[in-house]
mmCIF file of C-alpha atoms and ligand atoms in Angstrom:
data_model
loop_
_atom_site.group_PDB
_atom_site.id
_atom_site.type_symbol
_atom_site.label_atom_id
_atom_site.label_comp_id
_atom_site.label_asym_id
_atom_site.label_seq_id
_atom_site.Cartn_x
_atom_site.Cartn_y
_atom_site.Cartn_z
ATOM 1 C CA MET A 1 -4.323 -68.208 193.015
ATOM 2 C CA SER A 2 -3.041 -64.525 192.884
ATOM 3 C CA THR A 3 -2.346 -62.748 195.495
ATOM 4 C CA ARG A 4 -4.306 -59.123 196.004
ATOM 5 C CA LEU A 5 -2.200 -55.794 196.685
ATOM 6 C CA GLU A 6 -3.908 -52.859 197.712
ATOM 7 C CA ALA A 7 -2.873 -49.640 199.051
ATOM 8 C CA VAL A 8 -4.921 -47.559 201.488
ATOM 9 C CA GLU A 9 -4.663 -45.062 203.841
ATOM 10 C CA GLY A 10 -4.993 -45.479 207.684
ATOM 11 C CA ASP A 11 -3.531 -46.693 211.136
ATOM 12 C CA ILE A 12 -2.087 -50.167 210.884
ATOM 13 C CA THR A 13 -3.125 -50.705 214.283
ATOM 14 C CA LEU A 14 -6.345 -51.388 213.272
ATOM 15 C CA GLU A 15 -6.350 -53.351 210.409
ATOM 16 C CA HIS A 16 -7.675 -56.774 210.725
ATOM 17 C CA VAL A 17 -5.671 -59.194 209.022
ATOM 18 C CA ASP A 18 -3.992 -62.129 209.781
ATOM 19 C CA ALA A 19 -0.948 -60.527 210.520
ATOM 20 C CA VAL A 20 0.876 -56.704 210.844
ATOM 21 C CA VAL A 21 4.717 -55.648 210.028
ATOM 22 C CA ASN A 22 6.200 -53.244 212.466
ATOM 23 C CA ALA A 23 8.871 -51.169 211.026
ATOM 24 C CA ALA A 24 11.135 -52.346 214.164
ATOM 25 C CA ASN A 25 14.729 -51.228 215.324
ATOM 26 C CA ALA A 26 17.273 -53.717 215.996
ATOM 27 C CA HIS A 27 16.516 -53.608 219.440
ATOM 28 C CA LEU A 28 12.950 -55.114 219.510
ATOM 29 C CA ALA A 29 12.032 -52.313 221.859
ATOM 30 C CA PRO A 30 9.703 -49.535 221.611
ATOM 31 C CA GLY A 31 10.171 -46.430 219.855
ATOM 32 C CA GLY A 32 8.315 -44.311 218.206
ATOM 33 C CA GLY A 33 6.043 -44.182 215.199
ATOM 34 C CA VAL A 34 4.250 -46.774 214.238
ATOM 35 C CA CYS A 35 6.603 -48.722 216.388
ATOM 36 C CA GLY A 36 5.620 -47.008 219.085
ATOM 37 C CA ALA A 37 2.060 -47.031 218.036
ATOM 38 C CA ILE A 38 1.861 -50.812 217.570
ATOM 39 C CA PHE A 39 3.561 -51.249 221.229
ATOM 40 C CA ALA A 40 0.682 -49.089 222.826
ATOM 41 C CA ALA A 41 -1.896 -50.599 221.159
ATOM 42 C CA ALA A 42 -0.589 -54.184 221.654
ATOM 43 C CA GLY A 43 0.099 -53.911 225.372
ATOM 44 C CA PRO A 44 2.968 -55.244 227.805
ATOM 45 C CA GLY A 45 2.837 -58.694 227.044
ATOM 46 C CA LEU A 46 4.345 -57.378 223.675
ATOM 47 C CA ARG A 47 7.284 -55.945 225.224
ATOM 48 C CA GLU A 48 7.712 -58.867 227.276
ATOM 49 C CA ALA A 49 7.804 -61.084 223.912
ATOM 50 C CA CYS A 50 10.094 -58.838 222.742
ATOM 51 C CA GLU A 51 12.867 -59.020 225.050
ATOM 52 C CA ALA A 52 12.866 -62.853 225.295
ATOM 53 C CA LEU A 53 13.746 -62.338 221.120
ATOM 54 C CA GLY A 54 16.717 -60.170 222.024
ATOM 55 C CA GLY A 55 16.966 -58.367 219.079
ATOM 56 C CA ALA A 56 17.413 -58.897 215.148
ATOM 57 C CA PRO A 57 19.763 -58.052 212.322
ATOM 58 C CA THR A 58 19.097 -55.603 210.106
ATOM 59 C CA GLY A 59 16.769 -56.703 207.031
ATOM 60 C CA GLU A 60 15.711 -59.462 209.774
ATOM 61 C CA VAL A 61 12.086 -60.279 210.703
ATOM 62 C CA ARG A 62 10.667 -61.941 214.185
ATOM 63 C CA ALA A 63 7.250 -62.899 214.462
ATOM 64 C CA THR A 64 5.628 -62.350 217.753
ATOM 65 C CA ALA A 65 1.254 -62.668 218.421
ATOM 66 C CA GLY A 66 -0.455 -59.721 218.524
ATOM 67 C CA PHE A 67 -1.878 -59.303 221.935
ATOM 68 C CA GLY A 68 -4.151 -56.967 221.961
ATOM 69 C CA LEU A 69 -4.013 -55.480 218.062
ATOM 70 C CA PRO A 70 -6.937 -57.305 216.213
ATOM 71 C CA ALA A 71 -4.273 -59.428 214.021
ATOM 72 C CA ARG A 72 -2.679 -62.656 215.344
ATOM 73 C CA TRP A 73 0.416 -62.324 214.567
ATOM 74 C CA ILE A 74 3.139 -59.366 214.498
ATOM 75 C CA LEU A 75 5.846 -60.130 212.483
ATOM 76 C CA HIS A 76 9.009 -57.521 213.624
ATOM 77 C CA ALA A 77 10.548 -56.147 210.146
ATOM 78 C CA VAL A 78 14.313 -53.997 210.993
ATOM 79 C CA GLY A 79 14.391 -51.323 208.186
ATOM 80 C CA PRO A 80 17.305 -50.176 207.398
ATOM 81 C CA VAL A 81 18.497 -45.989 208.325
ATOM 82 C CA TRP A 82 18.995 -44.174 205.197
ATOM 83 C CA GLN A 83 22.519 -43.261 204.623
ATOM 84 C CA GLY A 84 22.191 -41.749 201.088
ATOM 85 C CA GLY A 85 21.514 -45.011 199.196
ATOM 86 C CA ASP A 86 24.853 -46.677 198.846
ATOM 87 C CA ARG A 87 24.999 -48.583 201.966
ATOM 88 C CA GLY A 88 23.043 -51.649 200.866
ATOM 89 C CA GLU A 89 19.408 -49.720 201.692
ATOM 90 C CA GLU A 90 17.891 -50.993 199.093
ATOM 91 C CA ALA A 91 18.623 -54.616 199.636
ATOM 92 C CA LEU A 92 18.306 -54.718 203.262
ATOM 93 C CA LEU A 93 14.890 -52.789 202.940
ATOM 94 C CA ALA A 94 13.783 -55.790 199.993
ATOM 95 C CA SER A 95 14.951 -58.219 202.907
ATOM 96 C CA CYS A 96 12.508 -56.681 205.327
ATOM 97 C CA TYR A 97 9.189 -57.128 202.746
ATOM 98 C CA ARG A 98 10.655 -60.528 201.212
ATOM 99 C CA ARG A 99 11.250 -62.622 205.095
ATOM 100 C CA SER A 100 7.594 -61.021 206.188
ATOM 101 C CA VAL A 101 5.934 -62.060 202.880
ATOM 102 C CA GLU A 102 8.081 -65.694 203.731
ATOM 103 C CA LEU A 103 7.077 -65.908 207.195
ATOM 104 C CA ALA A 104 3.623 -64.881 206.944
ATOM 105 C CA ALA A 105 3.166 -68.236 204.602
ATOM 106 C CA GLU A 106 4.876 -70.403 207.226
ATOM 107 C CA LEU A 107 2.937 -69.452 209.540
ATOM 108 C CA GLY A 108 -0.424 -70.127 207.822
ATOM 109 C CA ALA A 109 -1.127 -66.025 207.689
ATOM 110 C CA ARG A 110 -3.228 -65.372 204.523
ATOM 111 C CA SER A 111 -3.580 -61.742 204.792
ATOM 112 C CA LEU A 112 -0.476 -59.210 206.099
ATOM 113 C CA ALA A 113 -0.260 -55.380 206.012
ATOM 114 C CA PHE A 114 2.517 -53.608 205.878
ATOM 115 C CA PRO A 115 3.857 -49.972 206.993
ATOM 116 C CA ALA A 116 6.013 -48.286 204.952
ATOM 117 C CA ILE A 117 9.645 -49.514 206.572
ATOM 118 C CA SER A 118 12.340 -47.111 206.990
ATOM 119 C CA THR A 119 10.344 -44.186 205.346
ATOM 120 C CA GLY A 120 9.624 -42.179 208.777
ATOM 121 C CA ILE A 121 12.204 -41.802 211.235
ATOM 122 C CA TYR A 122 15.157 -43.867 209.738
ATOM 123 C CA GLY A 123 14.835 -41.362 206.450
ATOM 124 C CA TYR A 124 14.615 -44.161 203.217
ATOM 125 C CA PRO A 125 13.298 -41.038 200.609
ATOM 126 C CA VAL A 126 9.347 -42.605 199.871
ATOM 127 C CA GLU A 127 8.498 -42.735 196.325
ATOM 128 C CA PRO A 128 11.569 -45.337 195.844
ATOM 129 C CA ALA A 129 10.718 -46.637 199.014
ATOM 130 C CA ALA A 130 7.348 -48.094 197.790
ATOM 131 C CA GLU A 131 8.719 -48.882 194.283
ATOM 132 C CA VAL A 132 10.724 -51.896 196.526
ATOM 133 C CA ALA A 133 8.133 -52.642 199.135
ATOM 134 C CA VAL A 134 5.872 -53.380 196.059
ATOM 135 C CA ALA A 135 8.534 -55.032 193.692
ATOM 136 C CA THR A 136 9.754 -57.267 196.304
ATOM 137 C CA VAL A 137 5.844 -58.473 197.166
ATOM 138 C CA ARG A 138 5.307 -58.993 193.964
ATOM 139 C CA SER A 139 7.816 -60.986 193.457
ATOM 140 C CA THR A 140 7.593 -63.020 196.622
ATOM 141 C CA VAL A 141 3.943 -63.732 197.054
ATOM 142 C CA GLU A 142 4.617 -65.940 193.903
ATOM 143 C CA GLY A 143 4.367 -69.135 195.526
ATOM 144 C CA HIS A 144 3.148 -68.163 198.628
ATOM 145 C CA PRO A 145 -0.664 -68.652 199.681
ATOM 146 C CA LEU A 146 -1.452 -65.417 200.177
ATOM 147 C CA ASP A 147 -4.673 -63.707 199.342
ATOM 148 C CA ARG A 148 -3.889 -60.200 200.541
ATOM 149 C CA VAL A 149 -1.204 -57.471 200.898
ATOM 150 C CA ARG A 150 -2.152 -54.393 201.912
ATOM 151 C CA PHE A 151 0.068 -51.546 202.123
ATOM 152 C CA VAL A 152 -1.094 -49.058 204.860
ATOM 153 C CA CYS A 153 0.019 -45.807 204.523
ATOM 154 C CA PHE A 154 -0.223 -43.326 207.073
ATOM 155 C CA ASP A 155 -0.302 -39.603 205.100
ATOM 156 C CA ARG A 156 -1.750 -39.175 201.264
ATOM 157 C CA ARG A 157 2.124 -38.634 200.255
ATOM 158 C CA THR A 158 3.187 -42.317 200.942
ATOM 159 C CA LEU A 159 -0.853 -43.247 199.853
ATOM 160 C CA ALA A 160 0.283 -42.032 196.484
ATOM 161 C CA ALA A 161 3.426 -43.172 196.387
ATOM 162 C CA HIS A 162 2.503 -47.019 196.747
ATOM 163 C CA ARG A 163 -0.636 -46.377 194.325
ATOM 164 C CA ALA A 164 2.033 -45.513 191.730
ATOM 165 C CA ALA A 165 4.050 -48.311 191.931
ATOM 166 C CA LEU A 166 1.018 -50.361 191.715
ATOM 167 C CA GLY A 167 0.500 -48.548 188.875
ATOM 168 C CA GLN A 168 -2.677 -47.118 190.092
ATOM 169 C CA ALA A 169 -4.177 -44.079 189.398
ATOM 170 C CA PRO A 170 -4.390 -41.913 192.740
ATOM 171 C CA GLY A 171 -7.971 -41.429 193.299
ATOM 172 C CA ALA A 172 -8.395 -45.207 192.831
ATOM 173 C CA ARG A 173 -9.838 -46.947 195.245
ATOM 174 C CA ARG A 174 -10.064 -50.328 194.485
ATOM 175 C CA TRP A 175 -8.014 -52.466 191.760
HETATM 176 P P1 ADP B 201 11.091 -46.291 210.352
HETATM 177 O O1 ADP B 201 11.683 -46.067 211.838
HETATM 178 O O2 ADP B 201 10.804 -47.589 209.973
HETATM 179 O O3 ADP B 201 11.687 -45.130 209.548
HETATM 180 P P2 ADP B 201 8.692 -44.799 211.158
HETATM 181 O O4 ADP B 201 7.075 -45.677 212.357
HETATM 182 O O5 ADP B 201 9.307 -43.459 211.982
HETATM 183 O O6 ADP B 201 9.151 -45.928 210.987
HETATM 184 O O7 ADP B 201 8.228 -44.830 210.090
HETATM 185 C C1 ADP B 201 7.346 -45.263 208.987
HETATM 186 C C2 ADP B 201 5.883 -45.019 207.961
HETATM 187 O O8 ADP B 201 4.862 -45.607 209.301
HETATM 188 C C3 ADP B 201 5.878 -43.740 207.870
HETATM 189 O O9 ADP B 201 5.321 -43.299 206.793
HETATM 190 C C4 ADP B 201 4.706 -43.004 209.196
HETATM 191 O O10 ADP B 201 4.163 -42.126 208.588
HETATM 192 C C5 ADP B 201 4.465 -44.747 209.057
HETATM 193 N N1 ADP B 201 3.175 -44.532 210.362
HETATM 194 C C6 ADP B 201 3.346 -43.780 211.421
HETATM 195 N N2 ADP B 201 2.406 -44.471 212.303
HETATM 196 C C7 ADP B 201 2.012 -45.753 212.184
HETATM 197 C C8 ADP B 201 0.662 -46.026 212.107
HETATM 198 N N3 ADP B 201 -0.070 -45.934 213.383
HETATM 199 N N4 ADP B 201 0.039 -46.668 210.733
HETATM 200 C C9 ADP B 201 0.777 -47.100 209.752
HETATM 201 N N5 ADP B 201 1.853 -46.057 209.519
HETATM 202 C C10 ADP B 201 2.234 -45.448 210.608
#
C-alpha cells in the first residue's frame, strides 16, 4: 500500500482529514500563527485538554481531540526554534514529522495534514524545512497504514518549496 503525499495552499483549520498537526510551543499553549488559528477554531475545550497534558519537549508530539475542528484529532508537535542550524534543529524538526506520522497511525488515522512546522515565528528557513518534511514523511509512512498526507501551505513560497521537495512542478495540481 502506498501513501499519497500532496501539497496544497490553504488554511489547516478547514481540513477534512482524520488528524491535523499543530505547530505547537513547549507549553502547548495558545500562541500566534497556525497555533493561534487552531486554538481559535477548536474552541475552549482544546485549551483545557492542553493544560492537562502539561507541555512537551521539542521534537515531541502529543494528541488531543479535535474539538470544533473538522479533524478528529490534533497532534501537537513542538518544533525547534531556528538558531542558525547547528543546534540540532534538523533532527528535531524531523522528529516532529516522524512522531506525528507514528502517532497518527497508532490512533488509527488514515489521513493527516501538516502545516510547515517551525517556518513562521520559529524562523526555520522554508526550503530546507520542506526538504526535511517531505523526506521524513516519505520514509516514515513506509509500514504505516496512512492513505494520505497533505502539506497545507499558507503562502505561495511555502507551497512552491513543498512541491519542489515532492519533485513536482510548481503549477502541478495533482500528482
Ligand atoms: P512556528 O512557531 O512553528 O514557526 P507558525 O504558526 O508561526 O509556527 O508558522 C508555521 C507555518 O504555518 C508558517 O508557514 C505560517 O505561515 C503557517 N500558518 C499560519 N497560519 C496557518 C493556517 N491557518 N493554516 C496553515 N498554515 C498556517
